[in-house]
CSV table of C-alpha atoms in Angstrom, one decimal:
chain,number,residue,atom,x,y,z
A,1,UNK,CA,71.5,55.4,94.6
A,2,UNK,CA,73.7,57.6,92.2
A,3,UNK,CA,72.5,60.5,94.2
A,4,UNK,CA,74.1,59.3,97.5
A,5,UNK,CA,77.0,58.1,95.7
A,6,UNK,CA,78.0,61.2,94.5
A,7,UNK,CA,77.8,63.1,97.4
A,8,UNK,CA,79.6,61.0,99.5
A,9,UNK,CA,83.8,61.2,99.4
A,10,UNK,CA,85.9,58.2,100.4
A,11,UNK,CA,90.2,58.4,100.3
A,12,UNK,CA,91.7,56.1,101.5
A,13,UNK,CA,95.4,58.3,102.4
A,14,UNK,CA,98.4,56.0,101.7
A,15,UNK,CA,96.4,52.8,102.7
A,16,UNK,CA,96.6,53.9,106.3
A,17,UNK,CA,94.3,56.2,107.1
A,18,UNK,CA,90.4,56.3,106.0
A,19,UNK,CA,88.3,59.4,105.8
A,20,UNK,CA,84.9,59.7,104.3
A,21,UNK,CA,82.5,62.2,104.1
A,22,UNK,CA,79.0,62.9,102.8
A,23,UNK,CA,76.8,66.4,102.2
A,24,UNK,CA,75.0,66.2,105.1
A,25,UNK,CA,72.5,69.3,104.1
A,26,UNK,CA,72.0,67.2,100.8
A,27,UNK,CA,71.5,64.0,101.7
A,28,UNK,CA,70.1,64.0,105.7
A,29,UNK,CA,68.6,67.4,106.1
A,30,UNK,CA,68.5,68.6,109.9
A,31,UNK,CA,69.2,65.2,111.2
A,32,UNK,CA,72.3,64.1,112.8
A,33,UNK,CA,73.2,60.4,112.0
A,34,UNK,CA,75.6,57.9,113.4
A,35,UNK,CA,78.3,55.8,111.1
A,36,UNK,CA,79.9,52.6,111.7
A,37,UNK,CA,82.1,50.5,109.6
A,38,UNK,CA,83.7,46.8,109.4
A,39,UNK,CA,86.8,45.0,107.3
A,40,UNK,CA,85.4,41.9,106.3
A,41,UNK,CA,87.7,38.9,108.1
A,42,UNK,CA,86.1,36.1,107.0
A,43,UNK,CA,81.9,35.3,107.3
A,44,UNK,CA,81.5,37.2,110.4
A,45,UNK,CA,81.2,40.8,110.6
A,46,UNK,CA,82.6,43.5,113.6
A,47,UNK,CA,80.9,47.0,113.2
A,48,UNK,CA,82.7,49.2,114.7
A,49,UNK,CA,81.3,52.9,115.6
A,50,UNK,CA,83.0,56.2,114.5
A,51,UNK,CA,86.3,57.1,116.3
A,52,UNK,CA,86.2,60.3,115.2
A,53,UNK,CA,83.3,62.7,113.4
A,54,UNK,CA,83.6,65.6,111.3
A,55,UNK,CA,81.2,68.4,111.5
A,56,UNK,CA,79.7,71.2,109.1
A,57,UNK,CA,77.2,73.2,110.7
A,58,UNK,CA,77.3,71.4,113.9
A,59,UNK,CA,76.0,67.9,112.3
A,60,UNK,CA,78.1,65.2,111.6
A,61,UNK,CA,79.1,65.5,107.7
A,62,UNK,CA,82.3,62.5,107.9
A,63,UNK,CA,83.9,59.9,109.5
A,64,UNK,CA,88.2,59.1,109.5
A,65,UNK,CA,89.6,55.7,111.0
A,66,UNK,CA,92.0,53.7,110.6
A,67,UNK,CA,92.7,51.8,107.3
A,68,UNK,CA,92.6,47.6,108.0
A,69,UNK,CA,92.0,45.7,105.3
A,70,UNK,CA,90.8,46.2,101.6
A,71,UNK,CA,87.2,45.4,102.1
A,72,UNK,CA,85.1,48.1,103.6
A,73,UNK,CA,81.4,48.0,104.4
A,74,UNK,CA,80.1,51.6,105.5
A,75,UNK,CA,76.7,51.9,107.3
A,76,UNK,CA,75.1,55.0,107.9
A,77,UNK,CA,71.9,55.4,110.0
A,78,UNK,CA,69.5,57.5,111.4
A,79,UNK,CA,70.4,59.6,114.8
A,80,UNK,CA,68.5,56.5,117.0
A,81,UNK,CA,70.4,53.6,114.8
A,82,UNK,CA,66.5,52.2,114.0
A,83,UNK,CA,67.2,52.9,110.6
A,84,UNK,CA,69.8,52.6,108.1
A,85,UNK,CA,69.7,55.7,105.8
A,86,UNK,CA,73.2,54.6,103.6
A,87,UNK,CA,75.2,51.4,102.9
A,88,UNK,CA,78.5,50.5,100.8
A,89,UNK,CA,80.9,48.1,100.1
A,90,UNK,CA,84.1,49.1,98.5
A,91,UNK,CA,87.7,48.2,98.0
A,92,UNK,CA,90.1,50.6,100.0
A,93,UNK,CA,92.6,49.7,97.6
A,94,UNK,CA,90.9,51.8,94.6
A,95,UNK,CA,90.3,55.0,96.8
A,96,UNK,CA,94.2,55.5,98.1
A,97,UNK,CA,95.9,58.9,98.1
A,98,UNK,CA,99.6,58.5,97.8
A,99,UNK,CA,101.3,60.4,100.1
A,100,UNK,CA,104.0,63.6,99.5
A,101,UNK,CA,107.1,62.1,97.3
A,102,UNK,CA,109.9,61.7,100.4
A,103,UNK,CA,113.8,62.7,99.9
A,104,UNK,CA,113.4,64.3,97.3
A,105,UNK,CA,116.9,64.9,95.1
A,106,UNK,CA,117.5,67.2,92.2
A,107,UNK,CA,120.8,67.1,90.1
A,108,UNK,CA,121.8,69.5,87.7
A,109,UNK,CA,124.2,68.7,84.9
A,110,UNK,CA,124.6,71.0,81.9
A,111,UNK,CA,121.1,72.0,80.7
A,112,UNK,CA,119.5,68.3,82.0
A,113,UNK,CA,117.5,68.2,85.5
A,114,UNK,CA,117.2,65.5,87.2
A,115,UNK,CA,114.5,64.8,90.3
A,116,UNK,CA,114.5,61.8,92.1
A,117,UNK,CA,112.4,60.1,95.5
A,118,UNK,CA,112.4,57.2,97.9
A,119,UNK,CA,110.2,54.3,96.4
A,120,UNK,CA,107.1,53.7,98.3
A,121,UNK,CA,107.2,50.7,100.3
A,122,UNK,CA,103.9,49.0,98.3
A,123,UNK,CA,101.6,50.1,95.1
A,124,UNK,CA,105.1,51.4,93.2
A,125,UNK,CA,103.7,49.7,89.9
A,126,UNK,CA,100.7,51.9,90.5
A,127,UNK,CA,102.6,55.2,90.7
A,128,UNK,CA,103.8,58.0,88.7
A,129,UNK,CA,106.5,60.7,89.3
A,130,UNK,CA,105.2,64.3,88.4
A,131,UNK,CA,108.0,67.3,87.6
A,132,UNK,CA,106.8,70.6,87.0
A,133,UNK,CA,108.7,73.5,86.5
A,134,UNK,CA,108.3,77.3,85.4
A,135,UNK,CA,110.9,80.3,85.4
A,136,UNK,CA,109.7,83.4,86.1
A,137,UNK,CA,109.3,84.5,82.8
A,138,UNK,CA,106.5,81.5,82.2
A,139,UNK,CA,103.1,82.2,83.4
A,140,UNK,CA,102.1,78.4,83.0
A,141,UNK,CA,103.9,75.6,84.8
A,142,UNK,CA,105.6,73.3,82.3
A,143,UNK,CA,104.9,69.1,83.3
A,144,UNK,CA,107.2,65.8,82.7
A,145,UNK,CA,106.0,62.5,84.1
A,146,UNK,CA,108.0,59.5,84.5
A,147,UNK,CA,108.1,56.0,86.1
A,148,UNK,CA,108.4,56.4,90.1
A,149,UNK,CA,110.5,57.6,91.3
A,150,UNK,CA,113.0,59.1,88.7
A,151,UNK,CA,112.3,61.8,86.0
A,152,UNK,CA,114.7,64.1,83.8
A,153,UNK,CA,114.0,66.7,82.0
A,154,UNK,CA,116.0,69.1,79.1
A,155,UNK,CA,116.9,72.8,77.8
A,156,UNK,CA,117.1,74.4,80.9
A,157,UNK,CA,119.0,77.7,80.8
A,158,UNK,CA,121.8,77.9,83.3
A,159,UNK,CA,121.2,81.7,83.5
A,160,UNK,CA,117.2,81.0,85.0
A,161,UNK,CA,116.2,80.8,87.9
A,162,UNK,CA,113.3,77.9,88.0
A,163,UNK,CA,111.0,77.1,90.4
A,164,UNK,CA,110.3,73.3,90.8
A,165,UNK,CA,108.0,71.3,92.3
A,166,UNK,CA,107.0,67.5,91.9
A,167,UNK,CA,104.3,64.9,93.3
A,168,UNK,CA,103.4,61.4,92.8
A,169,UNK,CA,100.3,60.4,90.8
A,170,UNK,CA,98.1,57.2,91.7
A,171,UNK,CA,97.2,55.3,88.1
A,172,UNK,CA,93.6,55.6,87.2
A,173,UNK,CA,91.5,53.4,86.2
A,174,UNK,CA,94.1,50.4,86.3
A,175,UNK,CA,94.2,50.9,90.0
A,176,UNK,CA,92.2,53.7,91.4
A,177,UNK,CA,88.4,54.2,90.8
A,178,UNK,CA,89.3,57.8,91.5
A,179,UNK,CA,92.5,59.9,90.5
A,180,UNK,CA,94.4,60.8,93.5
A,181,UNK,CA,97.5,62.4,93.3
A,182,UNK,CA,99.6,63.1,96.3
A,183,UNK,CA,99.8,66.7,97.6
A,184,UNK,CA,103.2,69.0,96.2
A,185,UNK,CA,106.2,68.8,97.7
A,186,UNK,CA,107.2,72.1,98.9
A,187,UNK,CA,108.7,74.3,95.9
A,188,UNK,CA,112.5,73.9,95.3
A,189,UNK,CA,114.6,76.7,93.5
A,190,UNK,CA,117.1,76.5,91.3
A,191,UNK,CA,119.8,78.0,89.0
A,192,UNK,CA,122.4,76.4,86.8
A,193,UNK,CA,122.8,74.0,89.7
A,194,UNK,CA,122.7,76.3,93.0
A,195,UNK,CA,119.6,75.9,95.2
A,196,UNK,CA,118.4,79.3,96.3
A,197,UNK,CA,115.9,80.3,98.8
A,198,UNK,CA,114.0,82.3,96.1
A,199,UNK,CA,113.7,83.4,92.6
A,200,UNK,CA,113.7,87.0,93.9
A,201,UNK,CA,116.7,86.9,95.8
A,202,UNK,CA,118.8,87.7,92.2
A,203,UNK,CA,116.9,91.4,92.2
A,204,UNK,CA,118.6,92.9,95.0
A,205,UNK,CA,121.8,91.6,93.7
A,206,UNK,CA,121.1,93.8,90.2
A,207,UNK,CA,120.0,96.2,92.4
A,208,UNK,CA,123.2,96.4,94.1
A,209,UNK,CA,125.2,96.7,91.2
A,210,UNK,CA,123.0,99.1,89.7
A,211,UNK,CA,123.4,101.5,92.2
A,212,UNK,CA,126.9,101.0,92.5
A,213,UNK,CA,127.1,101.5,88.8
A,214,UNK,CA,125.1,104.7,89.1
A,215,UNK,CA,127.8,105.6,92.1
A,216,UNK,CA,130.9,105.4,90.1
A,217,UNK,CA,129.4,107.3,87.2
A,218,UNK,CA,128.5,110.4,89.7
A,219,UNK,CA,132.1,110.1,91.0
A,220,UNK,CA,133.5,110.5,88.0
A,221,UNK,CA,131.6,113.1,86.4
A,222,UNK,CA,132.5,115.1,90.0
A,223,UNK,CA,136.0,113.9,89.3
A,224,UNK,CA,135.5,115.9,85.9
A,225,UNK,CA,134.2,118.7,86.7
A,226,UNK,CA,137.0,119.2,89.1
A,227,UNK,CA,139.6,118.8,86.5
A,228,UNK,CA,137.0,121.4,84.2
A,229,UNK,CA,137.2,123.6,87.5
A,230,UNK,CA,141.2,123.8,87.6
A,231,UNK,CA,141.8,124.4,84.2
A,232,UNK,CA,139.2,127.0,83.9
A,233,UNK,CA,140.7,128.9,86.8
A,234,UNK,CA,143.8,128.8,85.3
A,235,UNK,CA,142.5,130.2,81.7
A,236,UNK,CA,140.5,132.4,83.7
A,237,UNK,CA,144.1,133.7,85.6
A,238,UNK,CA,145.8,134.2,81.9
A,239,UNK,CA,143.0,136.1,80.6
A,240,UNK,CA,141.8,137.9,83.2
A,241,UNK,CA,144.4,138.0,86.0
A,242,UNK,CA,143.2,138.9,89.6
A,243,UNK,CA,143.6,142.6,90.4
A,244,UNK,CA,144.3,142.6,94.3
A,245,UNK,CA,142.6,144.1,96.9
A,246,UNK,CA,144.3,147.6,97.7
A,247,UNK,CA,142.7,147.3,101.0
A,248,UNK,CA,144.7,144.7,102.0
A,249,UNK,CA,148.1,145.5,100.4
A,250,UNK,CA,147.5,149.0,102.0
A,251,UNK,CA,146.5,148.3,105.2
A,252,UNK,CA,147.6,150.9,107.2
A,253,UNK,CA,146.3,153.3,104.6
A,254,UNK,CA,142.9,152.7,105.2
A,255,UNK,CA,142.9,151.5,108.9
A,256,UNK,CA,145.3,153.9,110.3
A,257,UNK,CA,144.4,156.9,107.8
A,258,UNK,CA,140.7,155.9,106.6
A,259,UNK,CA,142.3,156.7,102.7
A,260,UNK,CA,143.6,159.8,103.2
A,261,UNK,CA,146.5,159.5,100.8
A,262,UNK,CA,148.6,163.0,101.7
A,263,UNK,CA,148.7,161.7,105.1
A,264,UNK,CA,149.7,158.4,104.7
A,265,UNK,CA,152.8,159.4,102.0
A,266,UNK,CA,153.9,162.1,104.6
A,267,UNK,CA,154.2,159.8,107.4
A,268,UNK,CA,155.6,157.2,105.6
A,269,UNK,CA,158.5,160.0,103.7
A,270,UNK,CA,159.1,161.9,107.3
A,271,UNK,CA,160.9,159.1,109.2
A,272,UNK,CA,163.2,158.3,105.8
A,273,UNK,CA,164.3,162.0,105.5
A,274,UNK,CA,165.3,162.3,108.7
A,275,UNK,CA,167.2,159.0,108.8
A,276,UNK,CA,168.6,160.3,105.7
A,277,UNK,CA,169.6,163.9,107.2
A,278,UNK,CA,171.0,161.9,110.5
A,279,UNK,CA,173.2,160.0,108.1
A,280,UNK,CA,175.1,162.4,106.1
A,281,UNK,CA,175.5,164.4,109.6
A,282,UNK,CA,177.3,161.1,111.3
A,283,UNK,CA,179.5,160.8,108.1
A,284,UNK,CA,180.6,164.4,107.9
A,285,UNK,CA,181.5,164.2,111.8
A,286,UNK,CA,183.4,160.9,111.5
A,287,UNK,CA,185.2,162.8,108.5
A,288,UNK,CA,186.5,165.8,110.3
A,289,UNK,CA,187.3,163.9,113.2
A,290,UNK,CA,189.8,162.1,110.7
A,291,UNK,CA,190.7,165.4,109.6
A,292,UNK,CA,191.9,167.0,112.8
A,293,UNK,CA,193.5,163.6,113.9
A,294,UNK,CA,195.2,164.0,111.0
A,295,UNK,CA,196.6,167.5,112.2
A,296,UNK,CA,197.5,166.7,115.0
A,297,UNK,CA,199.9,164.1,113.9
A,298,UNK,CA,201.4,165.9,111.3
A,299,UNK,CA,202.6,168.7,113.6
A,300,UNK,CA,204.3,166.2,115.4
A,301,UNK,CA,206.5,165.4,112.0
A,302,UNK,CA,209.4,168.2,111.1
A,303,UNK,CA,208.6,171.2,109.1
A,304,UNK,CA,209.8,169.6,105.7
A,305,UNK,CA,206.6,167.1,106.1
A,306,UNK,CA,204.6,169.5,107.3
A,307,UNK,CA,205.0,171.4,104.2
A,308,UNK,CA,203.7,168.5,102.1
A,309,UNK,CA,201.2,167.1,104.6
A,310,UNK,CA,199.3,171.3,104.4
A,311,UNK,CA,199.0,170.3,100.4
A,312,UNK,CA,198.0,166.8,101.3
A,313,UNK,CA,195.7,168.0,103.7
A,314,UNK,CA,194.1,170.5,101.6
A,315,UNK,CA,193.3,168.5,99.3
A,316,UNK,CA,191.8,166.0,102.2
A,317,UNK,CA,189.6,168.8,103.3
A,318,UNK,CA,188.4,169.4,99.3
A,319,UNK,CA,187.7,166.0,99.4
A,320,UNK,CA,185.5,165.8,103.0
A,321,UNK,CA,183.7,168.9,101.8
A,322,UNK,CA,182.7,167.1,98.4
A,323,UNK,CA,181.8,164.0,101.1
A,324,UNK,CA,179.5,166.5,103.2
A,325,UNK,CA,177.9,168.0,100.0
A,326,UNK,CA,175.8,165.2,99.3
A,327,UNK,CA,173.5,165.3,96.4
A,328,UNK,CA,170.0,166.6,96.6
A,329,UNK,CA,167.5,164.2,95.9
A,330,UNK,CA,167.3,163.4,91.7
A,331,UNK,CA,169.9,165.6,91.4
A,332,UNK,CA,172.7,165.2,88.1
A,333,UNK,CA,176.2,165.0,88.8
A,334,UNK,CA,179.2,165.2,86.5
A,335,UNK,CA,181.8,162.7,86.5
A,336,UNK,CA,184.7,162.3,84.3
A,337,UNK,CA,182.5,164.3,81.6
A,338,UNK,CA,179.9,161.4,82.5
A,339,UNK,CA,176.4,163.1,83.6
A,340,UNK,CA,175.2,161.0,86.6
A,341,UNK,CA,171.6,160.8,88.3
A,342,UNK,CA,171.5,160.4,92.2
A,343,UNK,CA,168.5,159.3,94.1
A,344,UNK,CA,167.5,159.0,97.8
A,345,UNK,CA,168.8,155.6,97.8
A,346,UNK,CA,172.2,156.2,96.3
A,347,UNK,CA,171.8,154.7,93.6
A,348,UNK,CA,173.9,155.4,90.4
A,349,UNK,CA,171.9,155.8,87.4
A,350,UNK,CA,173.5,156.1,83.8
């Protein structure tokens, strides 16, 4: 009846394997039947048993075996084979599945795609060629069917990346009683003629260039502020300049004499006096030493020289007195009507 018909699936996959299948709750509550099946080959008729059940529940719900001809007579009876509980006769031919699309070639030229397949080796007439397609900003997938095994489609953007898929499609009702279509081929991706492993893979790559960007931009604001930081300091050095430490230019003040200034300034003054005092002394004493060598050579000379050498050597001895008499320190001398300033260094001041 309509009822059994319903709830019973034949496919016939490719026109080489069989499978069929029935609710077995539905239609043979809590019994467990048997199923056998024959290709007519003329008047007389072979049933063969089930090669291989399938179970739901732990009763047998289907049946698969091998495809042999384009008749089929089903026969389904009760778990002793006294009664028969179902019986069919069918054409194979209407029921076939086509099978996944094989070498399957896409080619990408401009904004065109094209996807081809191997032809099937019987029932081509019968079959379409499915294309769908979607980028990720479509929700929906977008479909183009052509004649098998060739199918183009337009106005794809070479800057998407689009996933593609495609399948072949049995004709129905010219030459299926049911419409089977094959099962996907596995998802392809694509842009502007590249395959890629995946739509995602282009995020990582903005990603990367993103935070390279956002490197480069914090480099050169440090870069900045560096250059801000120099010229600041040098403003900063015109304005304001940098008073220095006195602890460190006068070191010995404050390790040697914890600040005591009298102390330092006396130390420091005592060993120039006295090198002061020890140098006039040497210079007198190498002058009167010239003095007296002088003497002594002059009395050598007759009396006439002698005469002129005691005025020469008068004046000499005016002269290594003046030499002796070294100025006090800041004291004002007078030559040639020209007031002149000594120091301790002997320095001439005007």
């Amino acid at each position: 009846g309509r009822k059994d018909t319903n709830n019973i699936t034949i496919v016939n996959f490719n026109n080489e394997q069989m499978r069929i299948t029935w609710a077995a709750r539905v239609l043979f509550p809590g019994e467990n039947v048997s199923f056998s099946y024959t290709f007519n080959r003329g008047q007389l008729k072979v049933w063969k048993p089930c090669p291989t059940y399938l179970l739901h529940q732990g009763f047998n719900s289907g049946c698969q075996f091998k495809t042999e001809g384009s008749t089929l007579t089903i026969s389904i009876m009760n778990s002793n084979g006294s009664k028969e509980l179902f019986y069919k006769r069918l054409k194979s031919d209407f029921y076939i599945k086509p099978s996944r699309p094989e070498n399957v070639t896409f080619l990408w030229k401009d904004d065109t795609v094209t996807v081809s397949c191997n032809k099937p080796k019987r029932g081509v007439i019968c079959l379409r060629l499915e294309l769908q397609y979607k980028s990720k900003f479509d929700k929906e997938w977008q479909s183009k069917i052509s004649t098998c095994c060739s199918v183009g489609e337009q106005g794809f953007d070479p800057r998407k990346c689009y996933a593609f898929r495609v399948r072949l499609k049995r004709l129905a009702p010219q030459c299926n009683v049911v419409n089977y279509n094959s099962d996907w081929e596995a998802e392809t991706f694509w842009m502007n003629g590249t395959s890629l492993d995946s739509c995602d893979e282009i995020k990582p790559q903005k990603n990367t260039i993103i935070f390279l960007s956002c490197i480069l931009a914090v480099l050169l604001m440090i870069f900045l502020l560096l250059i801000l930081l120099c010229k600041w300091q040098r403003l900063q050095k015109s304005v304001m300049p940098v008073i220095p430490d006195p602890k460190y230019v006068f070191a010995d003040l404050f390790n040697d004499h914890s600040g005591n200034f009298e102390e330092w300034i006396d130390k420091i003054e005592h060993p120039r006096v006295q090198n002061k005092v020890e140098y006039e002394e040497s210079e007198c004493t190498i002058e009167e030493k010239s003095q007296q060598e002088d003497k002594n050579s002059d009395k050598v000379e007759s009396k006439d020289i002698f005469s002129f050498s005691g005025a020469a050597e008068n004046d000499r001895s005016k002269t290594s007195q003046n030499a002796c008499l070294m100025p006090a320190f800041s004291a004002t001398v007078s030559l040639a009507g020209f007031p002149i300033l000594m120091n301790d260094d002997m320095y001439v001041m005007l």
